[in-house]
PDB file of C-alpha atoms in Angstrom:
ATOM      1  CA  MET A 268       0.000   0.000   0.000  1.00  0.00           C
ATOM      2  CA  LYS A 269       1.558   3.260  -1.119  1.00  0.00           C
ATOM      3  CA  ARG A 270       1.250   6.403   0.946  1.00  0.00           C
ATOM      4  CA  ARG A 271       2.130   9.974   0.303  1.00  0.00           C
ATOM      5  CA  ARG A 272       5.198  11.523   1.872  1.00  0.00           C
ATOM      6  CA  GLY A 273       4.363  12.790   5.340  1.00  0.00           C
ATOM      7  CA  GLN A 274       1.202  10.674   5.582  1.00  0.00           C
ATOM      8  CA  ALA A 275       0.940   8.412   8.642  1.00  0.00           C
ATOM      9  CA  LEU A 276       0.841   4.653   8.253  1.00  0.00           C
ATOM     10  CA  PRO A 277      -2.644   3.182   8.548  1.00  0.00           C
ATOM     11  CA  GLU A 278      -3.555   1.258  11.688  1.00  0.00           C
ATOM     12  CA  ALA A 279      -1.981  -2.240  11.570  1.00  0.00           C
ATOM     13  CA  GLN A 280      -5.210  -4.203  11.197  1.00  0.00           C
ATOM     14  CA  ALA A 281      -6.468  -1.999   8.365  1.00  0.00           C
ATOM     15  CA  HIS A 282      -3.039  -2.118   6.728  1.00  0.00           C
ATOM     16  CA  SER A 283      -2.884  -5.924   6.863  1.00  0.00           C
ATOM     17  CA  GLU A 284      -6.402  -6.250   5.412  1.00  0.00           C
ATOM     18  CA  GLY A 285      -5.257  -4.765   2.111  1.00  0.00           C
ATOM     19  CA  PHE A 286      -2.432  -7.282   1.876  1.00  0.00           C
ATOM     20  CA  ARG A 287      -4.749 -10.162   2.862  1.00  0.00           C
ATOM     21  CA  GLN A 288      -7.194  -9.217   0.120  1.00  0.00           C
ATOM     22  CA  THR A 289      -4.398  -9.074  -2.441  1.00  0.00           C
ATOM     23  CA  ARG A 290      -3.105 -12.521  -1.445  1.00  0.00           C
ATOM     24  CA  GLU A 291      -6.608 -13.966  -1.684  1.00  0.00           C
ATOM     25  CA  ALA A 292      -7.147 -12.369  -5.099  1.00  0.00           C
ATOM     26  CA  ARG A 293      -3.903 -13.901  -6.360  1.00  0.00           C
ATOM     27  CA  ARG A 294      -4.971 -17.344  -5.143  1.00  0.00           C
ATOM     28  CA  SER A 295      -8.371 -17.157  -6.809  1.00  0.00           C
ATOM     29  CA  ALA A 296      -7.280 -15.417 -10.036  1.00  0.00           C
ATOM     30  CA  LEU A 297      -5.798 -18.511 -11.668  1.00  0.00           C
ATOM     31  CA  VAL A 298      -8.803 -20.672 -10.793  1.00  0.00           C
ATOM     32  CA  GLU A 299     -11.172 -18.026 -12.154  1.00  0.00           C
ATOM     33  CA  ASP A 300      -9.149 -17.659 -15.353  1.00  0.00           C
ATOM     34  CA  TYR A 301      -9.330 -21.406 -16.009  1.00  0.00           C
ATOM     35  CA  LEU A 302     -13.048 -21.614 -15.268  1.00  0.00           C
ATOM     36  CA  GLU A 303     -13.852 -18.582 -17.406  1.00  0.00           C
ATOM     37  CA  LEU A 304     -11.818 -19.962 -20.311  1.00  0.00           C
ATOM     38  CA  ILE A 305     -13.459 -23.384 -20.048  1.00  0.00           C
ATOM     39  CA  ALA A 306     -16.886 -21.700 -20.094  1.00  0.00           C
ATOM     40  CA  ASP A 307     -15.865 -19.606 -23.113  1.00  0.00           C
ATOM     41  CA  LEU A 308     -14.626 -22.657 -25.038  1.00  0.00           C
ATOM     42  CA  ILE A 309     -17.820 -24.583 -24.319  1.00  0.00           C
ATOM     43  CA  GLU A 310     -20.023 -21.578 -25.139  1.00  0.00           C
ATOM     44  CA  ASP A 311     -18.157 -21.100 -28.407  1.00  0.00           C
ATOM     45  CA  GLY A 312     -19.507 -24.490 -29.451  1.00  0.00           C
ATOM     46  CA  ASN A 313     -16.327 -26.395 -28.873  1.00  0.00           C
ATOM     47  CA  GLU A 314     -15.257 -28.800 -26.245  1.00  0.00           C
ATOM     48  CA  ALA A 315     -12.896 -27.529 -23.611  1.00  0.00           C
ATOM     49  CA  ARG A 316      -9.867 -29.719 -24.175  1.00  0.00           C
ATOM     50  CA  GLN A 317      -6.588 -29.652 -22.308  1.00  0.00           C
ATOM     51  CA  VAL A 318      -4.645 -28.829 -25.489  1.00  0.00           C
ATOM     52  CA  ASP A 319      -6.898 -25.831 -26.254  1.00  0.00           C
ATOM     53  CA  ILE A 320      -6.671 -24.515 -22.701  1.00  0.00           C
ATOM     54  CA  ALA A 321      -2.873 -24.761 -22.802  1.00  0.00           C
ATOM     55  CA  ALA A 322      -2.697 -22.936 -26.144  1.00  0.00           C
ATOM     56  CA  ARG A 323      -4.989 -20.103 -25.054  1.00  0.00           C
ATOM     57  CA  LEU A 324      -3.284 -19.598 -21.696  1.00  0.00           C
ATOM     58  CA  GLY A 325       0.180 -19.930 -23.206  1.00  0.00           C
ATOM     59  CA  VAL A 326       1.268 -22.665 -20.803  1.00  0.00           C
ATOM     60  CA  ALA A 327       2.426 -26.267 -21.137  1.00  0.00           C
ATOM     61  CA  GLN A 328      -0.098 -29.114 -21.141  1.00  0.00           C
ATOM     62  CA  PRO A 329       1.316 -30.643 -17.918  1.00  0.00           C
ATOM     63  CA  THR A 330       0.621 -27.313 -16.196  1.00  0.00           C
ATOM     64  CA  VAL A 331      -2.979 -27.466 -17.393  1.00  0.00           C
ATOM     65  CA  ALA A 332      -3.307 -31.122 -16.352  1.00  0.00           C
ATOM     66  CA  LYS A 333      -2.176 -30.262 -12.819  1.00  0.00           C
ATOM     67  CA  MET A 334      -4.648 -27.387 -12.551  1.00  0.00           C
ATOM     68  CA  LEU A 335      -7.499 -29.458 -13.987  1.00  0.00           C
ATOM     69  CA  SER A 336      -6.830 -32.109 -11.344  1.00  0.00           C
ATOM     70  CA  ARG A 337      -7.007 -29.423  -8.666  1.00  0.00           C
ATOM     71  CA  LEU A 338     -10.233 -28.010 -10.113  1.00  0.00           C
ATOM     72  CA  ALA A 339     -11.762 -31.501 -10.238  1.00  0.00           C
ATOM     73  CA  GLU A 340     -10.771 -32.147  -6.602  1.00  0.00           C
ATOM     74  CA  GLU A 341     -12.432 -28.867  -5.637  1.00  0.00           C
ATOM     75  CA  GLY A 342     -15.622 -29.888  -7.439  1.00  0.00           C
ATOM     76  CA  LEU A 343     -15.411 -27.159 -10.065  1.00  0.00           C
ATOM     77  CA  VAL A 344     -14.907 -29.265 -13.213  1.00  0.00           C
ATOM     78  CA  GLU A 345     -15.625 -32.767 -14.433  1.00  0.00           C
ATOM     79  CA  ARG A 346     -13.226 -34.552 -16.736  1.00  0.00           C
ATOM     80  CA  ARG A 347     -14.862 -37.068 -19.017  1.00  0.00           C
ATOM     81  CA  PRO A 348     -12.608 -39.504 -20.880  1.00  0.00           C
ATOM     82  CA  TYR A 349     -12.531 -38.753 -24.599  1.00  0.00           C
ATOM     83  CA  ARG A 350     -15.023 -35.896 -24.092  1.00  0.00           C
ATOM     84  CA  GLY A 351     -13.132 -32.961 -22.595  1.00  0.00           C
ATOM     85  CA  ILE A 352     -13.697 -30.829 -19.533  1.00  0.00           C
ATOM     86  CA  PHE A 353     -17.049 -29.595 -18.238  1.00  0.00           C
ATOM     87  CA  LEU A 354     -17.939 -27.136 -15.499  1.00  0.00           C
ATOM     88  CA  THR A 355     -19.937 -28.202 -12.483  1.00  0.00           C
ATOM     89  CA  GLU A 356     -22.751 -25.964 -11.273  1.00  0.00           C
ATOM     90  CA  THR A 357     -20.358 -24.280  -8.836  1.00  0.00           C
ATOM     91  CA  GLY A 358     -17.703 -23.903 -11.534  1.00  0.00           C
ATOM     92  CA  THR A 359     -20.277 -22.319 -13.830  1.00  0.00           C
ATOM     93  CA  ARG A 360     -21.306 -19.789 -11.156  1.00  0.00           C
ATOM     94  CA  ILE A 361     -17.689 -18.783 -10.536  1.00  0.00           C
ATOM     95  CA  ALA A 362     -17.006 -18.474 -14.281  1.00  0.00           C
ATOM     96  CA  GLN A 363     -20.092 -16.291 -14.765  1.00  0.00           C
ATOM     97  CA  ALA A 364     -19.152 -14.007 -11.864  1.00  0.00           C
ATOM     98  CA  SER A 365     -15.611 -13.679 -13.199  1.00  0.00           C
ATOM     99  CA  ARG A 366     -16.870 -12.891 -16.699  1.00  0.00           C
ATOM    100  CA  GLU A 367     -19.255 -10.260 -15.324  1.00  0.00           C
ATOM    101  CA  ARG A 368     -16.447  -8.574 -13.342  1.00  0.00           C
ATOM    102  CA  HIS A 369     -14.266  -8.608 -16.456  1.00  0.00           C
ATOM    103  CA  GLU A 370     -17.014  -7.032 -18.571  1.00  0.00           C
ATOM    104  CA  ILE A 371     -17.644  -4.282 -16.013  1.00  0.00           C
ATOM    105  CA  VAL A 372     -13.954  -3.431 -15.683  1.00  0.00           C
ATOM    106  CA  GLU A 373     -13.459  -3.494 -19.447  1.00  0.00           C
ATOM    107  CA  ALA A 374     -16.510  -1.260 -20.016  1.00  0.00           C
ATOM    108  CA  PHE A 375     -15.262   1.187 -17.397  1.00  0.00           C
ATOM    109  CA  LEU A 376     -11.801   1.351 -18.964  1.00  0.00           C
ATOM    110  CA  ARG A 377     -13.349   1.916 -22.402  1.00  0.00           C
ATOM    111  CA  SER A 378     -15.570   4.654 -20.961  1.00  0.00           C
ATOM    112  CA  ILE A 379     -12.531   6.617 -19.776  1.00  0.00           C
ATOM    113  CA  GLY A 380     -10.853   6.402 -23.167  1.00  0.00           C
ATOM    114  CA  VAL A 381      -8.705   3.269 -22.993  1.00  0.00           C
ATOM    115  CA  SER A 382      -8.446   1.482 -26.346  1.00  0.00           C
ATOM    116  CA  ALA A 383     -10.449  -1.723 -26.795  1.00  0.00           C
ATOM    117  CA  GLU A 384      -7.395  -4.004 -26.916  1.00  0.00           C
ATOM    118  CA  THR A 385      -5.689  -2.420 -23.911  1.00  0.00           C
ATOM    119  CA  ALA A 386      -8.940  -2.428 -21.928  1.00  0.00           C
ATOM    120  CA  ARG A 387      -9.414  -6.146 -22.643  1.00  0.00           C
ATOM    121  CA  ILE A 388      -5.874  -6.970 -21.532  1.00  0.00           C
ATOM    122  CA  ASP A 389      -5.881  -4.709 -18.462  1.00  0.00           C
ATOM    123  CA  ALA A 390      -9.304  -5.925 -17.347  1.00  0.00           C
ATOM    124  CA  GLU A 391      -7.896  -9.457 -17.217  1.00  0.00           C
ATOM    125  CA  GLY A 392      -5.714  -8.511 -14.273  1.00  0.00           C
ATOM    126  CA  ILE A 393      -7.859  -5.882 -12.591  1.00  0.00           C
ATOM    127  CA  GLU A 394     -11.001  -8.039 -12.469  1.00  0.00           C
ATOM    128  CA  HIS A 395      -9.476 -10.277  -9.800  1.00  0.00           C
ATOM    129  CA  HIS A 396      -8.323  -7.487  -7.495  1.00  0.00           C
ATOM    130  CA  VAL A 397     -11.240  -5.066  -7.505  1.00  0.00           C
ATOM    131  CA  SER A 398     -13.561  -4.877  -4.500  1.00  0.00           C
ATOM    132  CA  ALA A 399     -17.339  -5.127  -4.803  1.00  0.00           C
ATOM    133  CA  GLU A 400     -17.608  -1.443  -3.864  1.00  0.00           C
ATOM    134  CA  THR A 401     -15.160  -0.338  -6.551  1.00  0.00           C
ATOM    135  CA  LEU A 402     -16.757  -2.652  -9.098  1.00  0.00           C
ATOM    136  CA  GLU A 403     -20.150  -1.062  -8.449  1.00  0.00           C
ATOM    137  CA  VAL A 404     -18.672   2.423  -8.981  1.00  0.00           C
ATOM    138  CA  PHE A 405     -17.058   1.195 -12.223  1.00  0.00           C
ATOM    139  CA  ARG A 406     -20.449  -0.156 -13.318  1.00  0.00           C
ATOM    140  CA  ARG A 407     -22.236   3.140 -12.622  1.00  0.00           C
ATOM    141  CA  LEU A 408     -19.572   5.284 -14.295  1.00  0.00           C
ATOM    142  CA  ALA A 409     -19.359   3.053 -17.371  1.00  0.00           C
ATOM    143  CA  ALA A 410     -23.138   3.188 -17.738  1.00  0.00           C
ATOM    144  CA  ARG A 411     -23.068   7.010 -17.816  1.00  0.00           C
ATOM    145  CA  ARG A 412     -20.622   7.286 -20.702  1.00  0.00           C
ATOM    146  CA  PRO A 413     -20.991   5.936 -24.195  1.00  0.00           C
ATOM    147  CA  SER A 414     -18.211   3.513 -25.140  1.00  0.00           C
TER     148      SER A 414
END
């Protein structure tokens, strides 16, 4: 947490809360990215296959296999032999919430003049770290301005 020169440090508990939220966002970001991508692949009319996930995330297939095992253990995806990967009901809810946050952040960035491509890329990181309060402000401000 950055502070201005001469500004007092926040109280310890309040200070640590910001760091706790950031750590939690980092932990959930990767899971959300996988679930959102799986939902996108399925929605696009294709199966979500390990090879496609690896290509789109720019990672190796063993990395994807490890994460898919974790997601299956957590009850977020089902892996069906010779049929690909499918989201559970819980996985679908998380993917939809992540997609909605992404869309709100991207719309807000576009509304303040950020180019479409940059807004899409930047929203991918911001969506995981933004609070519900900030997200609601982004939603209201984006709705006021034409994109």
